[in-house]
Amino acid sequence: MADCANTLVRTLSGVGPQVEARLARAGIHHLSDLWFLLPRGYEDRTRITPLDQLQAGESAQIEGRIEEVERGFRFRPQLKVALSDDTLGGITLRFFHFNAAQVQQFTTGAWLRCHGEVRWASQGLEMVHPSYRRIREEERGQTRATLDPVYPSVDGVGPAMLGKLVRLALQSLRNDAALELLPLDWLRKLGLPDLIDSLQTLHAPTPGTNLSALVNPAHPARRRLIVEELLAHRLSLARQRSQIRRLGALPLRSEGRLVAAFQRALPFALTGAQRRVWQAIRDDLCAAEPMLRLVQGDVGSGKTVVAALAALQAIEAGTQAALMAPTELLAEQHFVNFQRWLQPLGVDVVWLAGKVKGRQRNEALQRVAAGAPMIIGTHALMQDAVRYQRLSLAIIDEQHRFGVHQRLALRDKGHDGESVPHQLVMTATPIPRTLAMTSFADLDVSNIDELPPGRTPVQTVAIEMGRRTEVIERIRAACAAGRQAYWVCTLIEDSDEIEAQAAQSTFDTLSAALSDMRIGLVHGRMKAADKQAVMQAFKSGEMQLLVATTVIEVGVDVPNASLMIIENAERLGLAQLHQLRGRVGRGAAQSSCVLMYQPPLSRLARERLDVLRRSNDGFLIAEKDLELRGPGEFLGTRQTGEAGFRIANPMRDTECLDLVDSLMPRVLQLDGRVADALIARWIGAAERYADV
Ligand code: ADP
Ligand code: MG
């Protein structure tokens, strides 16, 4: 790749160690990183508007002589600077934040060039906090030849400074044909500009350019960069995958004795979808290449059984399997299930979570090191102290809760220099096609697209908080009919403690209102053993109503529970609400879900609740969720940060995906260095952590 792209930003004038560190934190290391920092908008400074032609509500560039400076205090300190020019017009600049140096600059008679939005004030036109610069009188009327890009600021480096650095970085662009990494004939056929053209167009548009077209992602200059970026991500994923493949994995072949025994003992037959997915997994596990498979299945579709089958295959082959879940409660549920399923087959299950301490922990670690076949837990499974004897299969449940780092860390755990563990990732939040093609392109995806028989769709209603008494009566009736109910208190602030308090007070109120009922409480602040005891009591039917925080969101499984109340449902996202609702509708009884909300609802919140009332389909809900929130939030901040798109937005730029598809084989045929350069340019050092 041409050197100018890889030149470090510290070579630019004005970049000292401090600025360099700040830029680095924002992921800006090389000149090419500055090229791809696109303006968020543009200002037209090619013209100067005479003061008598200013219009309120418009942005304008003006020049004026300082007539009067007034420093005053009206509710807060402010500085007013009155300007005039050769016309009869005038305007006042108003500052609320200013320093002594600024005040000193404003001397009567001096000329200023300003840019800002003009508005009406009581005493005439004004600009509040315009950008401005002192000019000499001779400089008047000397305007720019191109439109001014407006840059964002990053982590302590302001827009003006960034703009200057981008301009410097762009100077290195000229006449370097080696910078173009996409096939020119391909670009031409589609009417897309080459790299240098695109960057010039976007960073230094000529006067008369249609500015609103320029910020539109469909603009050819932007599209061209978007395609290149999406392509780089695809290449990076493909490459990581082939690297992992090259490491190899233990082929887990066996007679299938354990698997068969387990299936015989199950009180139900596998669904067709479970059988199909299990077959794909078994084939993967028998190969000497590591499996990288994502199993998507709506809540309640029976992913756990499939995970157990995979684990047994690994175990019968004489190796270890680990299952990691994002919350302690969910991990415990898995532990209880796996013990119930595996112990009769003579398979030991080890429990390892952060809260396991002291002697118990040492004992668990020893068992793992000695080769215990099945290990279940939380993030604790990845700690340094955990040494596996022969980990061949890492199962990760509800993957959307984990960052990419964590997934890779568990994989690395079993890495003995020659092979890596097979990886099975399970998620109830389906990854919509648009994201699947970019962020998850290189996982094999299996869908469990069928629910076990006898399930009835959950009926969902939205009810105002004010009708709480009615809701309580509904619980009483359901429980009198032998059914069980959940009452979920949602997060008020991002604090376990406050949430626990809220749950406690709801528990108190409900206990008073339903004094003849047996009610339990579970929240994230409780000791693991206490939580488990409450869950067990609920599961066995001893308790009729369970008041809980969103800790029960994932995986909790009590088929007799058929009523779920979600308090302040308007605070939660679609995916989370769907997950929560998935806790009911697991038995044959008609289940319902009551979404209680605090009016007035925002438009978005109303739309979310409507989607849930209308649909039980996890795929449809996920698509809708993505549409309402955008992919950033959909994946959780941690993952988007890592997926690290700069210009592209995989959700918005769906039609570019087809272009990327058509480009992939072309680029793969080229010298491998082209792919290297593309990946280095767009993803750089973050590559290792892109989604695998
Ligand atoms: P999820 O996909 O949400 O993780 P689970 O694995 O927890 O779902 O399964 C939900 C419930 O369905 C469990 O009670 C499980 O025992 C039951 N189940 C799984 N597979 C089947 C099946 N083929 N037939 C009937 N019930 C099943
Ligand atoms: Mg599950």
XYZ file of C-alpha atoms and ligand atoms in Angstrom:
720
model
C 0.000 0.000 0.000
C 1.219 3.463 -0.767
C 3.193 4.899 2.057
C 1.391 8.188 2.386
C -1.662 6.357 3.695
C 0.362 4.729 6.438
C 2.204 7.842 7.467
C 1.600 8.536 11.135
C -0.415 11.580 12.090
C 2.415 12.800 14.307
C 4.270 13.851 11.158
C 1.691 16.589 10.590
C 2.523 19.997 11.937
C 0.489 20.766 15.019
C 0.329 17.176 16.234
C 2.285 16.895 19.459
C 2.165 13.971 21.863
C -1.038 15.190 23.491
C -3.004 15.627 20.283
C -1.552 12.385 19.001
C -2.826 10.545 22.062
C -6.264 12.074 21.698
C -6.477 11.182 18.038
C -5.294 7.670 18.812
C -8.106 7.251 21.308
C -10.515 8.077 18.501
C -8.851 5.480 16.291
C -6.955 8.012 14.188
C -3.387 6.843 13.715
C -2.535 7.294 10.068
C -3.152 9.910 7.429
C -5.677 7.599 5.825
C -7.740 7.716 9.016
C -8.036 11.452 8.501
C -9.064 11.038 4.889
C -12.004 8.976 5.982
C -13.123 11.375 8.637
C -15.874 12.896 6.557
C -17.419 16.305 7.263
C -20.740 16.214 9.031
C -21.922 19.151 6.969
C -20.722 22.110 4.918
C -20.703 25.867 5.192
C -20.738 28.164 2.269
C -17.954 30.694 2.793
C -17.490 31.386 -0.831
C -19.811 34.379 -0.448
C -20.120 37.258 1.971
C -23.585 38.555 2.694
C -23.852 42.336 3.148
C -25.410 43.111 6.542
C -28.523 44.718 5.043
C -29.320 41.518 3.168
C -29.300 39.149 6.130
C -32.350 36.979 6.684
C -33.270 35.562 10.050
C -33.136 31.758 10.076
C -30.343 31.499 7.521
C -26.677 30.729 7.912
C -24.433 33.377 6.522
C -20.895 34.592 6.298
C -20.523 38.270 7.106
C -17.841 40.907 7.560
C -18.275 43.836 9.884
C -16.507 46.559 11.810
C -16.834 46.528 15.579
C -18.927 49.495 16.669
C -19.480 48.717 20.279
C -18.593 46.037 22.822
C -20.806 45.553 25.835
C -20.054 43.215 28.661
C -23.097 42.626 30.775
C -24.929 40.317 33.020
C -28.476 39.268 32.358
C -29.198 35.997 34.169
C -25.639 35.032 33.256
C -22.531 36.822 31.995
C -22.676 37.801 28.383
C -20.760 39.695 25.798
C -22.369 41.644 22.983
C -20.433 42.912 19.978
C -22.216 45.245 17.547
C -21.046 45.203 13.907
C -21.680 47.386 10.894
C -20.442 47.445 7.305
C -20.743 49.797 4.347
C -24.462 49.132 4.052
C -27.181 50.449 6.297
C -27.496 47.074 8.018
C -26.043 45.916 11.319
C -25.923 42.889 13.583
C -24.972 41.956 17.131
C -22.814 38.970 18.067
C -23.747 37.475 21.411
C -21.478 35.239 23.525
C -22.318 33.515 26.772
C -18.989 31.769 27.154
C -15.937 33.865 26.580
C -12.531 34.526 28.025
C -10.363 37.551 28.588
C -8.334 36.934 25.434
C -11.479 37.022 23.371
C -12.640 40.241 24.955
C -9.289 41.806 24.162
C -9.622 40.907 20.495
C -12.838 42.836 20.205
C -11.580 46.400 19.886
C -13.762 49.052 18.301
C -12.906 49.665 14.704
C -11.470 46.170 14.140
C -12.893 43.977 11.371
C -14.324 40.521 11.936
C -15.345 37.786 9.544
C -18.044 35.624 11.089
C -20.119 32.646 10.164
C -23.268 31.611 11.952
C -26.999 31.477 12.014
C -28.853 34.758 11.916
C -31.835 35.192 14.219
C -34.177 37.867 15.421
C -33.629 39.309 18.878
C -35.459 42.114 20.640
C -33.015 44.721 19.398
C -32.556 43.506 15.847
C -30.594 40.720 14.175
C -27.991 38.709 16.040
C -25.701 35.692 15.832
C -25.141 33.619 18.961
C -21.674 32.104 19.262
C -20.735 32.511 15.617
C -17.386 31.250 14.455
C -15.299 34.356 13.824
C -11.848 35.563 12.930
C -10.259 38.998 13.041
C -9.211 40.218 9.619
C -7.305 43.221 8.361
C -9.314 45.700 6.390
C -7.365 44.814 3.208
C -8.468 41.195 3.590
C -12.113 42.135 3.187
C -13.944 40.292 0.452
C -11.267 37.606 0.098
C -13.436 34.537 0.213
C -12.721 30.855 -0.132
C -12.707 29.116 -3.472
C -14.314 25.955 -2.112
C -17.117 25.217 0.304
C -16.038 24.690 3.887
C -16.443 21.242 5.344
C -17.517 21.128 8.985
C -15.840 18.340 10.916
C -16.989 16.663 14.077
C -14.784 17.001 17.110
C -13.144 13.943 18.579
C -12.192 13.503 22.171
C -10.749 16.923 22.896
C -9.624 17.825 19.392
C -11.940 20.541 18.110
C -13.508 20.775 14.659
C -11.197 23.554 13.510
C -8.052 21.650 14.449
C -9.373 18.472 12.903
C -10.253 20.338 9.734
C -6.721 21.637 9.526
C -5.270 18.162 10.000
C -7.587 16.670 7.414
C -6.505 19.336 4.928
C -2.857 18.557 5.608
C -3.490 14.835 5.258
C -5.265 15.387 1.961
C -2.224 17.136 0.537
C -0.460 13.790 0.599
C -3.167 12.336 -1.629
C -2.188 13.892 -4.890
C -1.150 11.812 -7.859
C -0.677 8.584 -6.095
C -2.321 6.024 -8.318
C -1.346 3.217 -5.960
C -3.935 4.528 -3.515
C -6.771 3.192 -5.599
C -7.557 -0.288 -4.345
C -10.754 -0.974 -6.266
C -10.711 -2.067 -9.920
C -11.126 1.093 -11.987
C -13.131 -0.547 -14.757
C -15.584 -1.782 -12.169
C -15.955 1.698 -10.690
C -16.427 3.227 -14.104
C -19.092 0.782 -15.091
C -21.101 1.820 -12.057
C -20.406 5.501 -12.511
C -18.522 5.713 -9.224
C -15.554 8.061 -8.844
C -12.085 6.890 -7.912
C -10.758 7.338 -4.397
C -8.974 10.632 -4.860
C -11.948 12.153 -6.647
C -14.314 11.023 -3.949
C -12.219 12.433 -1.170
C -11.713 15.744 -2.947
C -15.420 16.039 -3.650
C -16.351 15.342 -0.059
C -13.654 17.346 1.703
C -13.352 20.305 -0.639
C -16.520 20.731 -2.688
C -16.404 23.423 -5.332
C -18.761 26.433 -5.180
C -22.203 25.703 -6.506
C -22.133 22.076 -5.342
C -25.486 20.918 -4.090
C -24.686 20.567 -0.412
C -27.660 18.501 0.583
C -26.865 15.942 -2.126
C -23.327 15.779 -0.802
C -24.339 14.630 2.662
C -26.669 12.006 1.223
C -25.229 8.476 1.443
C -26.471 7.840 -2.086
C -24.034 10.445 -3.468
C -21.589 8.591 -5.723
C -18.573 9.890 -3.793
C -19.957 8.578 -0.525
C -21.277 5.381 -2.024
C -17.905 4.556 -3.371
C -16.331 4.862 0.067
C -19.166 2.928 1.679
C -18.689 0.057 -0.744
C -14.972 0.021 -0.081
C -15.478 -0.029 3.662
C -18.073 -2.807 3.578
C -15.787 -4.759 1.299
C -12.898 -4.363 3.730
C -15.041 -5.774 6.528
C -16.106 -8.721 4.447
C -12.517 -9.453 3.502
C -11.392 -9.191 7.077
C -14.048 -11.621 8.245
C -13.211 -14.053 5.477
C -9.568 -13.847 6.353
C -10.045 -14.397 10.051
C -12.140 -17.348 9.290
C -9.536 -18.926 7.098
C -6.892 -18.215 9.729
C -8.937 -19.980 12.351
C -9.599 -22.825 9.974
C -5.923 -23.215 9.390
C -5.323 -23.678 13.097
C -7.406 -26.799 12.992
C -9.504 -28.422 15.656
C -9.882 -31.826 17.186
C -12.295 -33.940 15.169
C -14.844 -35.165 17.703
C -15.856 -38.516 16.355
C -17.633 -41.078 18.457
C -20.181 -43.851 18.236
C -22.850 -41.518 19.556
C -23.599 -43.657 22.576
C -24.057 -40.713 24.963
C -26.077 -38.728 22.463
C -28.394 -41.665 21.880
C -28.819 -42.341 25.599
C -29.634 -38.682 26.208
C -32.234 -38.574 23.469
C -33.862 -41.732 24.792
C -34.132 -40.185 28.243
C -35.730 -36.938 27.050
C -39.484 -36.790 27.696
C -40.028 -35.419 24.180
C -38.841 -35.966 20.634
C -36.655 -33.357 18.957
C -38.461 -31.036 16.600
C -37.567 -31.265 12.929
C -35.632 -28.017 13.206
C -33.666 -29.228 16.219
C -32.777 -32.428 14.379
C -31.644 -30.550 11.318
C -29.483 -28.126 13.290
C -28.021 -30.912 15.384
C -27.037 -32.772 12.239
C -25.205 -29.730 10.910
C -23.393 -29.346 14.226
C -22.454 -33.014 14.366
C -20.960 -32.821 10.896
C -18.986 -29.744 11.900
C -17.678 -31.414 15.040
C -16.428 -34.429 13.144
C -14.202 -32.252 10.980
C -10.622 -31.273 11.713
C -11.525 -27.625 11.144
C -13.016 -25.634 13.981
C -16.746 -25.156 13.833
C -17.902 -21.542 13.864
C -21.638 -21.848 14.026
C -24.332 -19.478 15.126
C -27.602 -21.080 16.109
C -30.515 -18.694 16.020
C -33.799 -19.698 17.500
C -36.623 -17.739 18.955
C -37.109 -17.857 22.710
C -38.410 -21.267 23.673
C -37.340 -22.967 20.465
C -35.184 -25.414 22.423
C -31.602 -24.336 21.889
C -30.403 -25.796 25.180
C -31.142 -29.353 24.154
C -29.132 -28.838 20.995
C -26.248 -27.473 23.065
C -26.389 -30.547 25.283
C -26.209 -32.833 22.251
C -23.114 -31.030 21.009
C -21.523 -31.202 24.447
C -22.145 -34.938 24.696
C -20.493 -35.503 21.358
C -17.382 -33.705 22.631
C -17.481 -35.561 25.912
C -17.787 -39.004 24.384
C -14.728 -38.162 22.291
C -12.831 -37.807 25.563
C -12.622 -34.037 25.642
C -14.129 -31.133 27.592
C -17.037 -28.884 26.701
C -17.715 -25.498 28.319
C -20.973 -23.561 28.289
C -20.858 -19.852 29.053
C -23.948 -17.749 29.752
C -24.118 -13.984 30.263
C -25.835 -13.902 33.652
C -25.387 -15.980 36.737
C -29.072 -16.800 36.857
C -29.089 -18.156 33.348
C -25.844 -20.044 33.864
C -27.338 -21.614 36.981
C -30.400 -22.707 35.071
C -28.194 -24.376 32.539
C -26.224 -25.976 35.327
C -29.368 -27.396 36.900
C -30.628 -28.693 33.536
C -27.319 -30.187 32.520
C -26.894 -31.891 35.872
C -30.342 -33.370 35.534
C -29.637 -34.535 32.001
C -25.995 -35.575 32.194
C -25.537 -37.068 35.631
C -27.732 -40.104 34.880
C -25.366 -40.712 31.958
C -22.419 -40.695 34.324
C -21.135 -37.301 33.161
C -19.808 -34.870 35.758
C -20.850 -31.205 35.545
C -18.695 -28.482 37.133
C -20.109 -25.106 38.154
C -17.883 -22.059 37.918
C -19.091 -18.486 38.391
C -17.566 -15.310 39.767
C -19.298 -15.846 43.057
C -17.750 -19.266 43.599
C -14.930 -18.482 46.012
C -12.337 -20.019 48.299
C -12.158 -23.752 48.764
C -15.088 -24.405 46.438
C -13.428 -22.446 43.708
C -10.123 -24.251 44.106
C -11.900 -27.527 43.968
C -13.766 -26.512 40.800
C -10.526 -25.339 39.188
C -8.838 -28.604 40.051
C -11.640 -30.605 38.535
C -11.456 -28.533 35.348
C -7.687 -28.975 35.146
C -8.069 -32.702 35.749
C -10.365 -32.974 32.754
C -13.935 -32.695 34.100
C -16.042 -33.211 30.988
C -18.673 -30.457 31.284
C -18.096 -26.997 32.693
C -20.852 -24.409 33.023
C -20.611 -20.834 34.206
C -20.379 -17.144 33.480
C -17.440 -14.993 32.349
C -15.515 -16.706 35.125
C -14.862 -19.502 32.636
C -12.362 -17.287 30.882
C -10.300 -16.109 33.820
C -6.593 -16.759 33.714
C -6.718 -19.137 36.632
C -8.984 -21.485 34.696
C -6.902 -24.119 32.953
C -8.671 -26.657 30.836
C -7.196 -30.041 30.260
C -8.620 -30.538 26.809
C -11.290 -28.037 25.870
C -12.661 -28.932 22.470
C -16.032 -27.178 22.401
C -16.967 -23.701 23.605
C -20.702 -23.043 23.707
C -21.793 -19.463 24.201
C -25.409 -18.779 25.000
C -27.232 -15.565 24.159
C -24.258 -14.271 22.280
C -25.633 -10.775 21.813
C -24.907 -10.131 25.459
C -21.230 -10.797 25.082
C -18.700 -8.622 23.403
C -16.597 -10.088 20.688
C -13.551 -10.044 22.979
C -15.158 -12.363 25.410
C -16.095 -14.837 22.775
C -12.596 -14.870 21.401
C -11.179 -15.221 24.888
C -13.059 -18.425 25.542
C -11.907 -19.739 22.222
C -8.319 -18.860 23.050
C -8.639 -20.814 26.267
C -8.559 -24.087 24.445
C -5.891 -22.988 22.024
C -2.940 -25.316 22.497
C -0.885 -24.029 19.607
C -2.225 -26.566 17.151
C -5.944 -26.487 17.500
C -8.713 -24.250 18.763
C -12.016 -25.373 20.238
C -15.085 -25.672 18.093
C -17.367 -22.729 18.714
C -21.116 -22.854 19.025
C -22.881 -19.561 19.562
C -26.564 -19.472 20.419
C -28.825 -16.495 20.180
C -32.510 -15.791 20.581
C -32.136 -12.403 18.960
C -31.908 -13.194 15.308
C -29.347 -11.250 13.411
C -31.166 -9.538 10.538
C -29.872 -10.217 7.065
C -28.355 -6.787 6.661
C -26.101 -7.261 9.653
C -25.546 -10.918 9.041
C -23.933 -10.069 5.751
C -21.409 -7.711 7.218
C -20.730 -8.369 10.855
C -21.445 -12.044 10.932
C -20.694 -13.000 7.375
C -18.384 -15.789 8.256
C -20.214 -17.668 10.901
C -22.270 -20.528 9.566
C -25.819 -19.838 10.591
C -28.448 -22.406 11.518
C -32.007 -21.516 12.347
C -34.239 -23.394 14.735
C -37.290 -22.071 12.994
C -39.906 -24.214 14.647
C -41.254 -24.185 18.184
C -41.876 -27.427 20.092
C -45.442 -28.601 19.574
C -48.271 -27.483 21.817
C -47.140 -23.910 22.323
C -49.734 -21.198 21.978
C -48.787 -17.676 21.004
C -48.706 -15.243 23.913
C -51.525 -12.721 23.943
C -50.124 -9.292 24.621
C -51.891 -6.176 25.857
C -50.645 -2.720 26.807
C -52.227 -1.159 29.889
C -51.662 2.162 31.626
C -49.988 2.134 35.008
C -53.114 3.685 36.515
C -54.967 0.398 36.036
C -52.670 -1.514 38.337
C -55.505 -2.776 40.560
C -57.118 -4.497 37.593
C -53.817 -6.131 36.768
C -53.449 -7.369 40.329
C -56.907 -8.930 40.125
C -55.851 -10.661 36.967
C -52.912 -12.227 38.767
C -55.180 -13.387 41.560
C -57.495 -15.071 39.046
C -54.661 -16.756 37.134
C -53.077 -18.117 40.285
C -56.434 -19.290 41.627
C -56.693 -21.338 38.430
C -53.422 -23.058 39.309
C -51.202 -21.004 37.053
C -48.152 -18.930 37.922
C -47.126 -15.380 37.104
C -44.091 -13.124 36.784
C -44.021 -9.456 37.694
C -40.997 -7.793 36.166
C -39.697 -4.471 37.484
C -37.630 -2.682 34.904
C -34.491 -0.686 35.260
C -34.914 2.883 36.408
C -31.262 3.716 36.421
C -28.301 1.702 35.394
C -27.773 0.467 38.892
C -28.325 -2.969 40.364
C -28.927 -1.450 43.710
C -31.668 0.969 42.715
C -33.293 -1.705 40.650
C -33.184 -4.090 43.582
C -34.813 -1.445 45.780
C -37.583 -0.900 43.255
C -38.205 -4.629 43.067
C -38.254 -4.845 46.855
C -40.868 -2.122 47.159
C -43.037 -3.674 44.431
C -42.693 -6.953 46.273
C -43.896 -5.282 49.492
C -46.901 -3.687 47.766
C -47.912 -6.877 46.003
C -47.460 -8.926 49.175
C -49.855 -6.589 50.932
C -52.381 -6.629 48.086
C -52.221 -10.390 47.589
C -51.704 -11.425 51.194
C -53.082 -14.926 50.675
C -50.603 -15.737 47.918
C -47.091 -17.119 48.042
C -44.827 -14.546 46.439
C -41.091 -14.656 45.759
C -38.535 -11.999 44.944
C -35.366 -12.289 42.884
C -32.933 -9.572 41.886
C -29.306 -9.148 40.935
C -28.185 -8.151 44.415
C -29.124 -11.419 46.045
C -26.682 -14.185 46.851
C -26.539 -16.873 44.193
C -27.806 -19.532 46.603
C -30.783 -17.402 47.665
C -31.651 -16.611 44.062
C -31.469 -20.255 43.171
C -33.633 -21.229 46.140
C -36.339 -18.752 45.093
C -36.190 -19.906 41.471
C -36.446 -23.507 42.590
C -39.466 -22.724 44.766
C -41.104 -20.986 41.815
C -40.284 -23.792 39.453
C -41.693 -26.423 41.783
C -44.927 -24.445 42.073
C -44.446 -23.650 45.748
C -44.525 -19.964 44.848
C -47.266 -18.569 42.660
C -45.974 -15.135 41.831
C -42.382 -14.172 41.207
C -41.405 -10.518 41.447
C -38.169 -10.075 39.539
C -35.872 -7.581 37.920
C -34.782 -8.077 34.346
C -32.324 -10.705 35.616
C -34.912 -13.192 34.428
C -34.742 -11.832 30.919
C -32.763 -14.645 29.423
C -33.343 -18.331 29.523
C -35.414 -18.811 32.649
C -37.724 -21.720 32.022
C -40.884 -22.436 34.050
C -43.535 -23.932 31.738
C -46.413 -23.530 34.207
C -45.973 -19.749 34.321
C -48.481 -18.275 31.912
C -48.901 -14.646 32.925
C -46.263 -11.987 32.726
C -46.576 -8.400 33.865
C -43.879 -5.991 32.740
C -43.861 -2.746 34.634
C -42.727 0.391 32.779
C -42.492 -1.549 29.582
C -41.965 1.717 27.723
C -38.423 1.857 29.090
C -37.281 -1.309 27.393
C -36.232 -2.044 23.853
C -38.128 -4.421 21.610
C -35.660 -7.253 21.738
C -35.550 -7.143 25.506
C -39.339 -7.095 25.803
C -39.620 -10.030 23.437
C -37.046 -11.935 25.485
C -38.918 -11.235 28.678
C -42.217 -12.253 27.173
C -40.596 -15.487 26.063
C -40.589 -16.603 29.701
C -44.300 -17.405 29.295
C -46.041 -19.385 26.584
C -43.818 -22.373 27.314
C -46.561 -24.733 28.396
C -49.818 -25.737 26.780
C -51.923 -23.133 28.639
C -52.913 -19.890 26.914
C -50.410 -17.318 28.132
C -50.610 -13.590 28.303
C -48.308 -10.689 28.746
C -49.355 -7.330 30.168
C -47.166 -4.403 29.206
C -47.773 -1.698 31.804
C -46.717 1.766 30.833
C -46.566 5.248 32.242
C -48.371 7.691 29.921
C -47.731 9.755 27.911
C -45.887 7.433 25.557
C -43.295 8.732 23.143
C -43.940 7.892 19.512
C -41.147 5.349 19.540
C -42.339 3.674 22.729
C -45.864 3.427 21.350
C -44.565 1.844 18.185
C -42.553 -0.687 20.155
C -45.516 -1.733 22.260
C -47.670 -1.988 19.124
C -45.179 -4.280 17.428
C -45.274 -6.588 20.427
C -49.041 -6.601 20.614
C -49.233 -7.588 16.982
C -46.464 -10.135 16.690
C -44.842 -13.082 18.440
C -42.345 -13.626 15.674
C -38.804 -13.048 16.868
C -37.443 -12.461 13.372
C -40.021 -9.852 12.511
C -39.482 -8.170 15.868
C -35.726 -8.089 15.385
C -36.083 -6.483 11.960
C -38.428 -3.906 13.420
C -36.069 -3.316 16.326
C -33.212 -2.698 13.980
C -35.340 -0.311 11.982
C -36.374 1.658 15.061
C -32.979 1.782 16.710
C -30.373 1.455 14.011
C -27.687 -1.212 14.061
C -25.432 0.551 16.550
C -27.667 0.026 19.490
C -28.977 -3.221 18.172
C -25.671 -4.920 18.690
C -24.987 -3.105 21.918
C -22.405 -0.365 22.036
C -19.576 -2.682 22.764
C -20.011 -4.606 19.602
C -20.594 -1.719 17.281
C -17.495 -0.051 18.641
C -15.650 -3.130 17.614
C -17.426 -3.614 14.358
C -16.183 -0.072 13.842
C -17.857 1.258 10.738
C -16.695 4.756 9.881
C -18.790 5.749 6.925
C -20.939 2.751 6.129
C -24.030 1.848 8.050
C -24.916 -1.738 7.212
C -28.584 -1.172 7.945
C -28.935 1.950 5.825
C -26.642 0.868 3.033
C -28.393 -2.365 2.182
C -28.239 -1.874 -1.547
C -24.483 -1.490 -1.371
C -24.292 -5.047 -0.054
C -25.081 -6.417 -3.493
C -22.276 -4.353 -4.967
C -19.946 -5.755 -2.334
C -21.079 -9.261 -3.224
C -20.216 -8.726 -6.845
C -16.870 -7.217 -5.943
C -15.694 -9.931 -3.531
C -14.675 -12.556 -6.091
C -12.924 -9.907 -8.201
C -10.810 -8.736 -5.322
C -10.059 -12.245 -4.123
C -8.612 -13.001 -7.565
C -6.211 -10.073 -7.271
C -2.874 -10.100 -5.534
C -3.454 -10.808 -1.828
C -1.819 -7.495 -1.038
C -4.881 -5.639 -2.269
C -7.004 -7.312 0.384
C -4.250 -6.660 2.940
C -4.246 -3.003 2.049
C -8.016 -2.704 2.193
C -8.167 -4.333 5.595
C -5.289 -2.262 6.928
C -6.835 0.921 5.592
C -10.279 0.463 7.069
C -9.904 -1.835 10.009
C -6.254 -1.673 10.908
C -5.160 -3.004 14.244
C -8.721 -3.619 15.350
C -8.911 -6.488 12.937
C -8.379 -9.229 15.423
C -11.493 -8.144 17.236
C -13.851 -7.868 14.358
C -16.662 -10.379 14.582
C -15.749 -14.003 14.252
P -34.443 -21.495 24.281
O -34.289 -21.763 22.845
O -35.219 -20.262 24.560
O -33.130 -21.531 25.016
P -34.972 -23.808 25.855
O -33.846 -24.600 25.373
O -34.849 -23.206 27.209
O -35.345 -22.678 24.824
O -36.283 -24.697 25.750
C -37.526 -24.220 26.169
C -38.370 -25.331 26.727
O -38.770 -26.203 25.704
C -37.662 -26.185 27.746
O -38.574 -26.477 28.780
C -37.297 -27.428 26.978
O -37.182 -28.552 27.825
C -38.471 -27.551 26.054
N -38.182 -28.270 24.817
C -37.046 -28.205 24.075
N -37.142 -28.963 22.980
C -38.364 -29.511 22.995
C -39.069 -30.396 22.126
N -38.512 -30.873 21.020
N -40.328 -30.759 22.474
C -40.889 -30.276 23.593
N -40.289 -29.461 24.459
C -39.038 -29.076 24.179
Mg -31.943 -20.404 26.164
